[in-house]
Coordinates of N, CA and C in Angstrom, one line a residue:
X1 N 0.8 -1.2 0.0 CA 0.0 0.0 0.0 C 0.9 1.2 0.0
X2 N 0.7 2.1 -1.0 CA 1.5 3.3 -1.0 C 0.7 4.5 -0.3
X3 N 1.5 5.3 0.3 CA 1.0 6.5 1.0 C 0.7 7.6 0.1
X4 N -0.3 8.4 0.4 CA -0.7 9.6 -0.3 C 0.2 10.7 0.0
X5 N 0.9 11.2 -1.0 CA 1.8 12.4 -0.8 C 1.2 13.7 -1.3
X6 N 0.1 13.7 -2.1 CA -0.5 14.9 -2.6 C -2.0 14.8 -2.4
X7 N -2.5 15.9 -1.9 CA -4.0 16.1 -1.7 C -4.4 17.3 -2.5
X8 N -5.4 17.2 -3.3 CA -6.0 18.3 -4.1 C -7.4 18.6 -3.6
X9 N -7.6 19.7 -2.9 CA -8.9 20.1 -2.4 C -9.3 21.5 -3.0
X10 N -8.8 21.8 -4.2 CA -9.1 23.1 -4.8 C -10.6 23.2 -5.1
X11 N -11.1 24.4 -4.6 CA -12.5 24.7 -4.9 C -13.6 23.8 -4.4
X12 N -13.3 23.3 -3.2 CA -14.2 22.3 -2.6 C -15.2 22.9 -1.5
X13 N -15.2 24.2 -1.5 CA -16.1 24.9 -0.5 C -15.6 24.8 0.9
X14 N -14.3 24.6 1.1 CA -13.8 24.5 2.5 C -13.9 25.8 3.2
X15 N -14.2 25.8 4.5 CA -14.4 27.0 5.3 C -13.3 27.0 6.5
X16 N -13.5 28.0 7.3 CA -12.6 28.1 8.5 C -12.7 26.9 9.3
X17 N -13.8 26.3 9.5 CA -14.0 25.0 10.3 C -13.2 23.9 9.6
X18 N -13.2 23.9 8.3 CA -12.4 22.9 7.6 C -10.9 23.0 7.9
X19 N -10.5 24.2 8.1 CA -9.1 24.5 8.4 C -8.7 23.8 9.6
X20 N -9.6 23.7 10.6 CA -9.3 23.0 11.9 C -9.0 21.5 11.6
X21 N -9.9 20.9 10.8 CA -9.7 19.5 10.5 C -8.5 19.3 9.7
X22 N -8.3 20.1 8.7 CA -7.1 19.9 7.9 C -5.8 20.1 8.7
X23 N -5.8 21.1 9.6 CA -4.6 21.3 10.5 C -4.3 20.0 11.3
X24 N -5.4 19.4 11.8 CA -5.2 18.2 12.6 C -4.5 17.1 11.8
X25 N -4.9 17.0 10.6 CA -4.4 16.0 9.7 C -2.9 16.3 9.3
X26 N -2.6 17.6 9.1 CA -1.3 18.0 8.7 C -0.3 17.7 9.8
X27 N -0.7 18.1 11.0 CA 0.2 18.0 12.2 C 0.7 16.5 12.4
X28 N -0.2 15.6 12.2 CA 0.1 14.2 12.5 C 0.6 13.4 11.3
X29 N 0.6 14.0 10.1 CA 1.0 13.3 8.9 C 2.5 13.2 8.6
X30 N 3.0 12.1 8.3 CA 4.4 11.9 8.1 C 4.9 11.7 6.7
X31 N 3.9 11.7 5.7 CA 4.2 11.5 4.3 C 3.7 12.6 3.3
X32 N 2.8 13.4 3.7 CA 2.2 14.4 2.8 C 3.2 15.4 2.4
X33 N 3.3 15.6 1.1 CA 4.3 16.6 0.6 C 3.6 17.8 -0.1
X34 N 2.4 17.6 -0.6 CA 1.8 18.7 -1.3 C 0.3 18.8 -0.9
X35 N -0.1 20.0 -0.6 CA -1.5 20.2 -0.2 C -2.1 21.4 -1.0
X36 N -3.1 21.2 -1.8 CA -3.7 22.3 -2.6 C -5.0 22.6 -2.0
X37 N -5.1 23.8 -1.4 CA -6.4 24.3 -0.8 C -6.9 25.6 -1.5
X38 N -6.4 25.8 -2.7 CA -6.8 27.0 -3.5 C -8.3 27.1 -3.7
X39 N -8.7 28.3 -3.8 CA -10.1 28.7 -4.1 C -11.1 28.1 -3.1
X40 N -10.9 28.3 -1.9 CA -11.8 28.0 -0.8 C -12.0 29.2 0.1
X41 N -12.5 29.0 1.3 CA -12.7 30.1 2.2 C -12.2 29.7 3.6
X42 N -10.9 29.4 3.6 CA -10.2 29.0 4.8 C -10.2 30.1 5.8
X43 N -9.9 31.3 5.3 CA -10.0 32.5 6.2 C -8.9 32.6 7.2
X44 N -8.9 33.7 8.0 CA -7.8 33.9 9.0 C -7.9 32.9 10.1
X45 N -9.0 32.5 10.5 CA -9.1 31.5 11.6 C -8.6 30.2 11.2
X46 N -9.0 29.8 10.0 CA -8.4 28.5 9.4 C -6.9 28.6 9.3
X47 N -6.4 29.7 8.9 CA -5.0 29.9 8.7 C -4.3 29.8 10.1
X48 N -4.9 30.3 11.1 CA -4.3 30.2 12.5 C -4.1 28.7 12.8
X49 N -5.1 27.9 12.5 CA -5.0 26.5 12.9 C -3.9 25.8 12.0
X50 N -3.9 26.1 10.7 CA -2.9 25.6 9.8 C -1.5 26.0 10.3
X51 N -1.4 27.2 10.8 CA -0.1 27.7 11.3 C 0.4 26.8 12.4
X52 N -0.4 26.4 13.3 CA 0.0 25.5 14.4 C 0.5 24.2 13.9
X53 N -0.2 23.6 12.9 CA 0.1 22.4 12.3 C 1.5 22.5 11.5
X54 N 1.7 23.6 10.8 CA 2.9 23.7 10.1 C 4.1 23.8 11.0
X55 N 3.9 24.3 12.2 CA 5.0 24.3 13.2 C 5.5 22.9 13.6
X56 N 4.6 22.0 13.4 CA 4.9 20.6 13.8 C 5.3 19.7 12.6
X57 N 4.7 19.9 11.5 CA 4.9 19.1 10.3 C 6.3 19.3 9.7
X58 N 6.9 18.2 9.3 CA 8.3 18.2 8.8 C 8.3 17.7 7.4
X59 N 7.2 17.3 6.7 CA 7.2 16.7 5.4 C 6.6 17.6 4.3
X60 N 5.7 18.4 4.6 CA 4.9 19.2 3.6 C 5.9 20.2 3.0
X61 N 6.0 20.1 1.7 CA 6.9 21.0 0.9 C 6.2 22.1 0.1
X62 N 4.9 21.8 -0.2 CA 4.1 22.7 -1.1 C 2.8 22.9 -0.4
X63 N 2.4 24.2 -0.3 CA 1.1 24.5 0.3 C 0.5 25.6 -0.6
X64 N -0.7 25.4 -1.2 CA -1.3 26.3 -2.0 C -2.5 26.9 -1.3
X65 N -2.5 28.2 -1.0 CA -3.6 28.8 -0.3 C -4.1 30.0 -1.1
X66 N -3.9 30.0 -2.4 CA -4.4 31.0 -3.3 C -5.9 31.2 -3.1
X67 N -6.4 32.4 -3.1 CA -7.8 32.8 -3.0 C -8.5 32.0 -1.9
X68 N -8.2 32.4 -0.7 CA -8.8 31.7 0.5 C -9.3 32.7 1.5
X69 N -9.5 34.0 1.1 CA -10.0 35.0 2.0 C -9.1 35.2 3.2
X70 N -7.8 35.2 2.9 CA -6.8 35.4 4.0 C -6.5 36.9 4.0
X71 N -6.4 37.5 5.2 CA -6.0 38.8 5.3 C -4.7 38.9 6.0
X72 N -4.3 40.1 6.5 CA -3.0 40.3 7.2 C -2.9 39.4 8.4
X73 N -4.0 39.2 9.2 CA -4.0 38.4 10.4 C -3.7 36.9 10.0
X74 N -4.3 36.4 9.0 CA -4.1 35.0 8.6 C -2.6 34.8 8.1
X75 N -2.2 35.7 7.4 CA -0.8 35.6 6.8 C 0.2 35.8 7.9
X76 N -0.1 36.6 9.0 CA 0.8 36.7 10.1 C 1.0 35.3 10.7
X77 N -0.1 34.6 10.9 CA 0.0 33.2 11.5 C 0.9 32.3 10.6
X78 N 0.7 32.4 9.3 CA 1.5 31.5 8.4 C 2.9 31.9 8.5
X79 N 3.2 33.2 8.5 CA 4.6 33.7 8.7 C 5.2 33.2 9.9
X80 N 4.5 33.1 11.0 CA 5.1 32.6 12.3 C 5.5 31.1 12.1
X81 N 4.6 30.4 11.4 CA 4.9 29.0 11.2 C 6.2 28.8 10.3
X82 N 6.3 29.7 9.3 CA 7.5 29.6 8.4 C 8.8 29.8 9.1
X83 N 8.8 30.5 10.2 CA 10.0 30.7 11.0 C 10.5 29.4 11.6
X84 N 9.6 28.5 11.9 CA 9.9 27.2 12.5 C 10.0 26.0 11.5
X85 N 9.2 26.1 10.4 CA 9.0 25.0 9.4 C 10.1 25.2 8.3
X86 N 11.0 24.3 8.3 CA 12.1 24.4 7.2 C 11.8 23.5 6.0
X87 N 10.8 22.7 6.1 CA 10.4 21.8 5.0 C 9.7 22.5 3.9
X88 N 8.8 23.4 4.2 CA 8.0 24.0 3.2 C 8.9 24.9 2.3
X89 N 8.8 24.6 1.0 CA 9.6 25.4 0.0 C 8.8 26.1 -1.0
X90 N 7.5 25.8 -1.1 CA 6.6 26.5 -2.0 C 5.3 26.9 -1.3
X91 N 5.0 28.2 -1.4 CA 3.8 28.7 -0.7 C 3.1 29.7 -1.7
X92 N 1.8 29.4 -2.0 CA 1.1 30.3 -2.9 C 0.0 31.0 -2.1
X93 N 0.1 32.3 -2.0 CA -0.8 33.2 -1.3 C -1.5 34.2 -2.2
X94 N -1.5 34.0 -3.5 CA -2.1 34.9 -4.5 C -3.6 35.1 -4.2
X95 N -4.0 36.3 -4.6 CA -5.5 36.6 -4.6 C -6.1 36.5 -3.3
X96 N -5.4 36.9 -2.2 CA -6.0 37.1 -0.9 C -6.0 38.5 -0.5
X97 N -6.5 38.9 0.6 CA -6.6 40.3 1.0 C -5.4 40.7 1.8
X98 N -4.2 40.4 1.3 CA -3.0 40.7 2.0 C -2.5 42.1 1.7
X99 N -2.3 42.8 2.8 CA -1.8 44.2 2.7 C -0.4 44.3 3.1
X100 N 0.1 45.5 3.3 CA 1.5 45.7 3.6 C 2.0 45.0 4.9
X101 N 1.1 45.0 5.9 CA 1.4 44.3 7.2 C 1.6 42.8 7.0
X102 N 0.7 42.2 6.3 CA 0.8 40.8 6.0 C 2.1 40.4 5.2
X103 N 2.4 41.3 4.2 CA 3.6 41.0 3.4 C 4.8 41.1 4.3
X104 N 4.8 42.0 5.2 CA 6.0 42.2 6.1 C 6.2 40.9 6.9
X105 N 5.1 40.3 7.4 CA 5.2 39.0 8.2 C 5.8 37.9 7.4
X106 N 5.4 37.8 6.1 CA 5.9 36.8 5.2 C 7.4 37.0 4.9
X107 N 7.7 38.3 4.7 CA 9.0 38.7 4.4 C 10.0 38.4 5.5
X108 N 9.6 38.6 6.7 CA 10.4 38.3 7.9 C 10.7 36.8 8.1
X109 N 9.8 36.0 7.6 CA 9.9 34.5 7.8 C 11.1 34.1 6.9

């Protein structure tokens, strides 16, 4: 049995509550390398939970969060995770409501 290394959940109507469940899965997963959450509504609260999972996860290399209703607050959480997570090498945050403050947090990571 082979392990799943890529999960595609683009445009599946995921919400902030979905972010909590996804975060739980990410934190305990030892094989997942790519997660596509593009075109959903994860939002800042969902991003906060994903942030906590990314601080623990050591295998995820690609995370796509394009168009997920993330603002500066959500991106701040992701930026905090990036300071600790050295596995993630590709992050897509396009088409979110990220302003100057959010960009600074990502830049500092």
